[in-house]
C-alpha cells in the first residue's frame, strides 16, 4: 500500500469545494491556520462561488478538483465541504496524473 509522507512546513495544500458552497467565514480561518503552520495554501477558483446550493456548476467544481489532483507539487487536497454535489462529478475525475503523484 502506498503511504504519502507526513505534511511539513512549505508543502502545498489545495482547498476545493466539490459539493455545496462554503461561506468565507468558515474557510478563511482554516486558510490562516494552515498558512501560520507554514503551508502554501491554494484555493480553488470556485471555493466561494455559489450556483444554487453548490459551489459553482458541476464543470467548475470538477475543474477545481481536477486541477488539485493534477498538481504534482500538491501534497494534500482539503475539501471545504462534502455532500451530494461530489457524487455528481465523481465519475468525471481523471486519476491518471494523480496516480503518478499520489
mmCIF file of N, CA and C in Angstrom:
data_model
loop_
_atom_site.group_PDB
_atom_site.id
_atom_site.type_symbol
_atom_site.label_atom_id
_atom_site.label_comp_id
_atom_site.label_asym_id
_atom_site.label_seq_id
_atom_site.Cartn_x
_atom_site.Cartn_y
_atom_site.Cartn_z
ATOM 1 N N UNK A 1 0.839 -1.170 0.000
ATOM 2 C CA UNK A 1 0.000 0.000 0.000
ATOM 3 C C UNK A 1 0.890 1.242 0.000
ATOM 4 N N UNK A 2 0.545 2.200 -0.814
ATOM 5 C CA UNK A 2 1.285 3.441 -0.935
ATOM 6 C C UNK A 2 0.856 4.404 0.164
ATOM 7 N N UNK A 3 1.813 4.898 0.934
ATOM 8 C CA UNK A 3 1.512 5.849 2.004
ATOM 9 C C UNK A 3 2.251 7.151 1.728
ATOM 10 N N UNK A 4 1.531 8.256 1.694
ATOM 11 C CA UNK A 4 2.206 9.539 1.467
ATOM 12 C C UNK A 4 3.012 9.954 2.692
ATOM 13 N N UNK A 5 3.984 10.820 2.470
ATOM 14 C CA UNK A 5 4.760 11.371 3.569
ATOM 15 C C UNK A 5 3.872 12.274 4.424
ATOM 16 N N UNK A 6 4.295 12.491 5.654
ATOM 17 C CA UNK A 6 3.616 13.447 6.514
ATOM 18 C C UNK A 6 3.782 14.847 5.929
ATOM 19 N N UNK A 7 2.785 15.678 6.145
ATOM 20 C CA UNK A 7 2.896 17.061 5.708
ATOM 21 C C UNK A 7 3.925 17.786 6.561
ATOM 22 N N UNK A 8 4.618 18.738 5.918
ATOM 23 C CA UNK A 8 5.599 19.549 6.644
ATOM 24 C C UNK A 8 5.515 20.981 6.139
ATOM 25 N N UNK A 9 6.036 21.890 6.931
ATOM 26 C CA UNK A 9 6.043 23.300 6.548
ATOM 27 C C UNK A 9 6.636 23.451 5.156
ATOM 28 N N UNK A 10 6.011 24.292 4.371
ATOM 29 C CA UNK A 10 6.454 24.510 3.000
ATOM 30 C C UNK A 10 5.680 23.699 1.979
ATOM 31 N N UNK A 11 4.991 22.640 2.425
ATOM 32 C CA UNK A 11 4.204 21.824 1.498
ATOM 33 C C UNK A 11 3.007 22.605 0.972
ATOM 34 N N UNK A 12 2.632 22.290 -0.250
ATOM 35 C CA UNK A 12 1.461 22.908 -0.872
ATOM 36 C C UNK A 12 0.222 22.079 -0.562
ATOM 37 N N UNK A 13 -0.825 22.768 -0.113
ATOM 38 C CA UNK A 13 -2.127 22.142 0.065
ATOM 39 C C UNK A 13 -3.138 22.962 -0.720
ATOM 40 N N UNK A 14 -4.111 22.277 -1.253
ATOM 41 C CA UNK A 14 -5.166 22.958 -2.014
ATOM 42 C C UNK A 14 -6.499 22.731 -1.318
ATOM 43 N N UNK A 15 -7.286 23.786 -1.291
ATOM 44 C CA UNK A 15 -8.639 23.705 -0.739
ATOM 45 C C UNK A 15 -9.613 23.881 -1.887
ATOM 46 N N UNK A 16 -10.525 22.929 -2.018
ATOM 47 C CA UNK A 16 -11.537 22.963 -3.067
ATOM 48 C C UNK A 16 -12.919 22.738 -2.445
ATOM 49 N N UNK A 17 -13.927 23.097 -3.207
ATOM 50 C CA UNK A 17 -15.313 22.895 -2.772
ATOM 51 C C UNK A 17 -16.027 22.054 -3.828
ATOM 52 N N UNK A 18 -15.943 20.727 -3.731
ATOM 53 C CA UNK A 18 -16.521 19.867 -4.762
ATOM 54 C C UNK A 18 -18.024 19.632 -4.624
ATOM 55 N N UNK A 19 -18.629 20.216 -3.600
ATOM 56 C CA UNK A 19 -20.054 19.975 -3.357
ATOM 57 C C UNK A 19 -20.754 21.306 -3.102
ATOM 58 N N UNK A 20 -21.321 21.448 -1.916
ATOM 59 C CA UNK A 20 -22.033 22.666 -1.564
ATOM 60 C C UNK A 20 -21.104 23.850 -1.408
ATOM 61 N N UNK A 21 -21.688 25.045 -1.546
ATOM 62 C CA UNK A 21 -20.882 26.255 -1.397
ATOM 63 C C UNK A 21 -20.439 26.395 0.055
ATOM 64 N N UNK A 22 -19.315 27.042 0.226
ATOM 65 C CA UNK A 22 -18.752 27.245 1.556
ATOM 66 C C UNK A 22 -18.652 28.738 1.824
ATOM 67 N N UNK A 23 -19.110 29.140 2.975
ATOM 68 C CA UNK A 23 -19.028 30.547 3.356
ATOM 69 C C UNK A 23 -17.585 30.906 3.689
ATOM 70 N N UNK A 24 -17.179 32.105 3.294
ATOM 71 C CA UNK A 24 -15.810 32.556 3.545
ATOM 72 C C UNK A 24 -15.460 32.500 5.028
ATOM 73 N N UNK A 25 -16.400 32.865 5.888
ATOM 74 C CA UNK A 25 -16.106 32.882 7.325
ATOM 75 C C UNK A 25 -15.858 31.490 7.896
ATOM 76 N N UNK A 26 -16.215 30.459 7.168
ATOM 77 C CA UNK A 26 -15.940 29.078 7.591
ATOM 78 C C UNK A 26 -14.596 28.579 7.063
ATOM 79 N N UNK A 27 -14.178 29.080 5.911
ATOM 80 C CA UNK A 27 -12.969 28.577 5.257
ATOM 81 C C UNK A 27 -11.725 29.410 5.585
ATOM 82 N N UNK A 28 -11.876 30.717 5.627
ATOM 83 C CA UNK A 28 -10.707 31.580 5.808
ATOM 84 C C UNK A 28 -9.955 31.351 7.117
ATOM 85 N N UNK A 29 -10.620 31.021 8.234
ATOM 86 C CA UNK A 29 -9.844 30.692 9.432
ATOM 87 C C UNK A 29 -8.946 29.461 9.237
ATOM 88 N N UNK A 30 -9.415 28.494 8.464
ATOM 89 C CA UNK A 30 -8.597 27.315 8.174
ATOM 90 C C UNK A 30 -7.407 27.691 7.296
ATOM 91 N N UNK A 31 -7.639 28.580 6.337
ATOM 92 C CA UNK A 31 -6.552 29.053 5.479
ATOM 93 C C UNK A 31 -5.485 29.730 6.331
ATOM 94 N N UNK A 32 -5.925 30.593 7.237
ATOM 95 C CA UNK A 32 -4.980 31.293 8.119
ATOM 96 C C UNK A 32 -4.195 30.303 8.973
ATOM 97 N N UNK A 33 -4.896 29.348 9.563
ATOM 98 C CA UNK A 33 -4.234 28.343 10.397
ATOM 99 C C UNK A 33 -3.181 27.575 9.605
ATOM 100 N N UNK A 34 -3.534 27.132 8.424
ATOM 101 C CA UNK A 34 -2.595 26.377 7.592
ATOM 102 C C UNK A 34 -1.390 27.229 7.199
ATOM 103 N N UNK A 35 -1.649 28.476 6.829
ATOM 104 C CA UNK A 35 -0.537 29.372 6.465
ATOM 105 C C UNK A 35 0.346 29.661 7.673
ATOM 106 N N UNK A 36 -0.270 29.856 8.837
ATOM 107 C CA UNK A 36 0.501 30.090 10.060
ATOM 108 C C UNK A 36 1.391 28.892 10.400
ATOM 109 N N UNK A 37 0.973 27.692 9.996
ATOM 110 C CA UNK A 37 1.761 26.484 10.226
ATOM 111 C C UNK A 37 2.829 26.289 9.150
ATOM 112 N N UNK A 38 2.859 27.209 8.180
ATOM 113 C CA UNK A 38 3.925 27.180 7.182
ATOM 114 C C UNK A 38 3.573 26.527 5.858
ATOM 115 N N UNK A 39 2.301 26.196 5.664
ATOM 116 C CA UNK A 39 1.898 25.569 4.403
ATOM 117 C C UNK A 39 1.611 26.609 3.330
ATOM 118 N N UNK A 40 1.873 26.235 2.099
ATOM 119 C CA UNK A 40 1.458 27.046 0.960
ATOM 120 C C UNK A 40 0.018 26.629 0.647
ATOM 121 N N UNK A 41 -0.911 27.547 0.780
ATOM 122 C CA UNK A 41 -2.323 27.233 0.593
ATOM 123 C C UNK A 41 -2.815 27.858 -0.710
ATOM 124 N N UNK A 42 -3.413 27.025 -1.540
ATOM 125 C CA UNK A 42 -4.008 27.495 -2.788
ATOM 126 C C UNK A 42 -5.491 27.150 -2.748
ATOM 127 N N UNK A 43 -6.309 28.165 -2.955
ATOM 128 C CA UNK A 43 -7.758 27.959 -3.012
ATOM 129 C C UNK A 43 -8.174 27.696 -4.447
ATOM 130 N N UNK A 44 -9.099 26.767 -4.619
ATOM 131 C CA UNK A 44 -9.679 26.551 -5.936
ATOM 132 C C UNK A 44 -10.375 27.817 -6.407
ATOM 133 N N UNK A 45 -10.441 27.997 -7.701
ATOM 134 C CA UNK A 45 -11.048 29.204 -8.259
ATOM 135 C C UNK A 45 -12.504 29.388 -7.842
ATOM 136 N N UNK A 46 -13.178 28.308 -7.492
ATOM 137 C CA UNK A 46 -14.611 28.377 -7.225
ATOM 138 C C UNK A 46 -14.980 28.000 -5.794
ATOM 139 N N UNK A 47 -14.035 28.093 -4.878
ATOM 140 C CA UNK A 47 -14.316 27.737 -3.482
ATOM 141 C C UNK A 47 -15.497 28.548 -2.950
ATOM 142 N N UNK A 48 -15.582 29.832 -3.315
ATOM 143 C CA UNK A 48 -16.639 30.691 -2.782
ATOM 144 C C UNK A 48 -17.718 31.022 -3.810
ATOM 145 N N UNK A 49 -17.682 30.348 -4.937
ATOM 146 C CA UNK A 49 -18.717 30.555 -5.956
ATOM 147 C C UNK A 49 -20.015 29.926 -5.471
ATOM 148 N N UNK A 50 -21.127 30.526 -5.844
ATOM 149 C CA UNK A 50 -22.419 29.957 -5.465
ATOM 150 C C UNK A 50 -23.279 29.775 -6.707
ATOM 151 N N UNK A 51 -23.674 28.553 -6.932
ATOM 152 C CA UNK A 51 -24.570 28.199 -8.041
ATOM 153 C C UNK A 51 -25.663 27.331 -7.430
ATOM 154 N N UNK A 52 -26.808 27.946 -7.161
ATOM 155 C CA UNK A 52 -27.867 27.308 -6.384
ATOM 156 C C UNK A 52 -27.278 26.881 -5.034
ATOM 157 N N UNK A 53 -27.342 25.621 -4.671
ATOM 158 C CA UNK A 53 -26.772 25.209 -3.386
ATOM 159 C C UNK A 53 -25.339 24.701 -3.493
ATOM 160 N N UNK A 54 -24.802 24.751 -4.699
ATOM 161 C CA UNK A 54 -23.463 24.217 -4.949
ATOM 162 C C UNK A 54 -22.408 25.323 -5.017
ATOM 163 N N UNK A 55 -21.154 24.920 -4.947
ATOM 164 C CA UNK A 55 -20.016 25.840 -5.071
ATOM 165 C C UNK A 55 -19.627 25.938 -6.544
ATOM 166 N N UNK A 56 -20.490 26.499 -7.325
ATOM 167 C CA UNK A 56 -20.270 26.588 -8.763
ATOM 168 C C UNK A 56 -20.983 25.461 -9.496
ATOM 169 N N UNK A 57 -20.918 25.532 -10.811
ATOM 170 C CA UNK A 57 -21.530 24.494 -11.640
ATOM 171 C C UNK A 57 -20.750 23.191 -11.485
ATOM 172 N N UNK A 58 -21.319 22.102 -11.973
ATOM 173 C CA UNK A 58 -20.599 20.825 -11.939
ATOM 174 C C UNK A 58 -19.243 20.967 -12.629
ATOM 175 N N UNK A 59 -19.221 21.663 -13.760
ATOM 176 C CA UNK A 59 -17.985 21.825 -14.519
ATOM 177 C C UNK A 59 -16.952 22.629 -13.733
ATOM 178 N N UNK A 60 -17.383 23.671 -13.044
ATOM 179 C CA UNK A 60 -16.463 24.497 -12.257
ATOM 180 C C UNK A 60 -15.884 23.717 -11.080
ATOM 181 N N UNK A 61 -16.729 22.992 -10.384
ATOM 182 C CA UNK A 61 -16.263 22.209 -9.237
ATOM 183 C C UNK A 61 -15.322 21.100 -9.681
ATOM 184 N N UNK A 62 -15.661 20.452 -10.792
ATOM 185 C CA UNK A 62 -14.794 19.412 -11.336
ATOM 186 C C UNK A 62 -13.447 19.999 -11.749
ATOM 187 N N UNK A 63 -13.451 21.164 -12.373
ATOM 188 C CA UNK A 63 -12.200 21.788 -12.811
ATOM 189 C C UNK A 63 -11.285 22.072 -11.623
ATOM 190 N N UNK A 64 -11.836 22.588 -10.530
ATOM 191 C CA UNK A 64 -11.020 22.859 -9.338
ATOM 192 C C UNK A 64 -10.442 21.577 -8.756
ATOM 193 N N UNK A 65 -11.267 20.554 -8.642
ATOM 194 C CA UNK A 65 -10.810 19.291 -8.078
ATOM 195 C C UNK A 65 -9.772 18.637 -8.985
ATOM 196 N N UNK A 66 -10.021 18.674 -10.287
ATOM 197 C CA UNK A 66 -9.081 18.081 -11.235
ATOM 198 C C UNK A 66 -7.738 18.808 -11.201
ATOM 199 N N UNK A 67 -7.784 20.126 -11.119
ATOM 200 C CA UNK A 67 -6.549 20.905 -11.040
ATOM 201 C C UNK A 67 -5.750 20.532 -9.792
ATOM 202 N N UNK A 68 -6.447 20.333 -8.677
ATOM 203 C CA UNK A 68 -5.769 19.943 -7.439
ATOM 204 C C UNK A 68 -5.142 18.560 -7.582
ATOM 205 N N UNK A 69 -5.871 17.604 -8.149
ATOM 206 C CA UNK A 69 -5.345 16.252 -8.320
ATOM 207 C C UNK A 69 -4.199 16.199 -9.337
ATOM 208 N N UNK A 70 -4.203 17.108 -10.296
ATOM 209 C CA UNK A 70 -3.182 17.104 -11.341
ATOM 210 C C UNK A 70 -1.911 17.851 -10.952
ATOM 211 N N UNK A 71 -1.921 18.563 -9.845
ATOM 212 C CA UNK A 71 -0.781 19.370 -9.418
ATOM 213 C C UNK A 71 0.270 18.474 -8.760
ATOM 214 N N UNK A 72 1.413 18.244 -9.409
ATOM 215 C CA UNK A 72 2.422 17.340 -8.836
ATOM 216 C C UNK A 72 3.072 17.894 -7.567
ATOM 217 N N UNK A 73 2.947 19.179 -7.307
ATOM 218 C CA UNK A 73 3.520 19.789 -6.099
ATOM 219 C C UNK A 73 2.551 19.776 -4.925
ATOM 220 N N UNK A 74 1.298 19.440 -5.170
ATOM 221 C CA UNK A 74 0.283 19.434 -4.120
ATOM 222 C C UNK A 74 0.445 18.188 -3.252
ATOM 223 N N UNK A 75 0.547 18.395 -1.962
ATOM 224 C CA UNK A 75 0.728 17.284 -1.025
ATOM 225 C C UNK A 75 -0.558 16.884 -0.325
ATOM 226 N N UNK A 76 -1.592 17.745 -0.376
ATOM 227 C CA UNK A 76 -2.875 17.406 0.241
ATOM 228 C C UNK A 76 -3.981 18.214 -0.428
ATOM 229 N N UNK A 77 -5.125 17.576 -0.589
ATOM 230 C CA UNK A 77 -6.322 18.245 -1.088
ATOM 231 C C UNK A 77 -7.329 18.227 0.050
ATOM 232 N N UNK A 78 -7.783 19.409 0.421
ATOM 233 C CA UNK A 78 -8.742 19.550 1.516
ATOM 234 C C UNK A 78 -10.055 20.045 0.918
ATOM 235 N N UNK A 79 -11.128 19.367 1.240
ATOM 236 C CA UNK A 79 -12.450 19.767 0.765
ATOM 237 C C UNK A 79 -13.133 20.616 1.824
ATOM 238 N N UNK A 80 -13.621 21.774 1.405
ATOM 239 C CA UNK A 80 -14.277 22.677 2.350
ATOM 240 C C UNK A 80 -15.586 22.088 2.864
ATOM 241 N N UNK A 81 -16.212 21.284 2.036
ATOM 242 C CA UNK A 81 -17.462 20.616 2.391
ATOM 243 C C UNK A 81 -17.572 19.342 1.574
ATOM 244 N N UNK A 82 -18.406 18.470 2.032
ATOM 245 C CA UNK A 82 -18.742 17.292 1.250
ATOM 246 C C UNK A 82 -20.214 17.365 0.909
ATOM 247 N N UNK A 83 -20.723 16.318 0.322
ATOM 248 C CA UNK A 83 -22.147 16.271 0.052
ATOM 249 C C UNK A 83 -22.482 15.774 -1.338
ATOM 250 N N UNK A 84 -23.756 15.892 -1.639
ATOM 251 C CA UNK A 84 -24.338 15.376 -2.867
ATOM 252 C C UNK A 84 -23.627 15.885 -4.125
ATOM 253 N N UNK A 85 -23.169 17.126 -4.117
ATOM 254 C CA UNK A 85 -22.509 17.681 -5.297
ATOM 255 C C UNK A 85 -21.286 16.891 -5.710
ATOM 256 N N UNK A 86 -20.616 16.275 -4.759
ATOM 257 C CA UNK A 86 -19.424 15.486 -5.072
ATOM 258 C C UNK A 86 -19.763 14.281 -5.935
ATOM 259 N N UNK A 87 -20.868 13.656 -5.650
ATOM 260 C CA UNK A 87 -21.262 12.454 -6.396
ATOM 261 C C UNK A 87 -21.614 12.811 -7.839
ATOM 262 N N UNK A 88 -22.048 14.047 -8.040
ATOM 263 C CA UNK A 88 -22.410 14.496 -9.392
ATOM 264 C C UNK A 88 -21.189 14.606 -10.298
ATOM 265 N N UNK A 89 -19.996 14.761 -9.721
ATOM 266 C CA UNK A 89 -18.784 14.928 -10.531
ATOM 267 C C UNK A 89 -17.803 13.770 -10.393
ATOM 268 N N UNK A 90 -18.029 12.887 -9.457
ATOM 269 C CA UNK A 90 -17.065 11.823 -9.140
ATOM 270 C C UNK A 90 -16.697 10.969 -10.349
ATOM 271 N N UNK A 91 -17.634 10.643 -11.178
ATOM 272 C CA UNK A 91 -17.374 9.780 -12.329
ATOM 273 C C UNK A 91 -16.580 10.446 -13.434
ATOM 274 N N UNK A 92 -16.389 11.765 -13.339
ATOM 275 C CA UNK A 92 -15.686 12.507 -14.386
ATOM 276 C C UNK A 92 -14.245 12.846 -14.007
ATOM 277 N N UNK A 93 -13.821 12.482 -12.814
ATOM 278 C CA UNK A 93 -12.465 12.790 -12.363
ATOM 279 C C UNK A 93 -11.474 11.863 -13.054
ATOM 280 N N UNK A 94 -10.403 12.438 -13.562
ATOM 281 C CA UNK A 94 -9.313 11.641 -14.135
ATOM 282 C C UNK A 94 -8.234 11.477 -13.071
ATOM 283 N N UNK A 95 -7.853 10.247 -12.802
ATOM 284 C CA UNK A 95 -6.823 9.977 -11.799
ATOM 285 C C UNK A 95 -5.477 9.644 -12.431
ATOM 286 N N UNK A 96 -5.325 9.856 -13.735
ATOM 287 C CA UNK A 96 -4.097 9.452 -14.418
ATOM 288 C C UNK A 96 -2.866 10.181 -13.866
ATOM 289 N N UNK A 97 -2.911 11.486 -13.683
ATOM 290 C CA UNK A 97 -1.757 12.207 -13.127
ATOM 291 C C UNK A 97 -1.645 11.958 -11.633
ATOM 292 N N UNK A 98 -2.773 11.845 -10.958
ATOM 293 C CA UNK A 98 -2.775 11.608 -9.515
ATOM 294 C C UNK A 98 -2.061 10.305 -9.175
ATOM 295 N N UNK A 99 -2.218 9.310 -10.017
ATOM 296 C CA UNK A 99 -1.537 8.026 -9.777
ATOM 297 C C UNK A 99 -0.016 8.179 -9.836
ATOM 298 N N UNK A 100 0.464 9.118 -10.642
ATOM 299 C CA UNK A 100 1.903 9.361 -10.736
ATOM 300 C C UNK A 100 2.426 10.127 -9.527
ATOM 301 N N UNK A 101 1.587 10.994 -8.968
ATOM 302 C CA UNK A 101 1.971 11.844 -7.830
ATOM 303 C C UNK A 101 0.905 11.762 -6.750
ATOM 304 N N UNK A 102 0.757 10.602 -6.094
ATOM 305 C CA UNK A 102 -0.343 10.463 -5.125
ATOM 306 C C UNK A 102 -0.139 11.315 -3.862
#
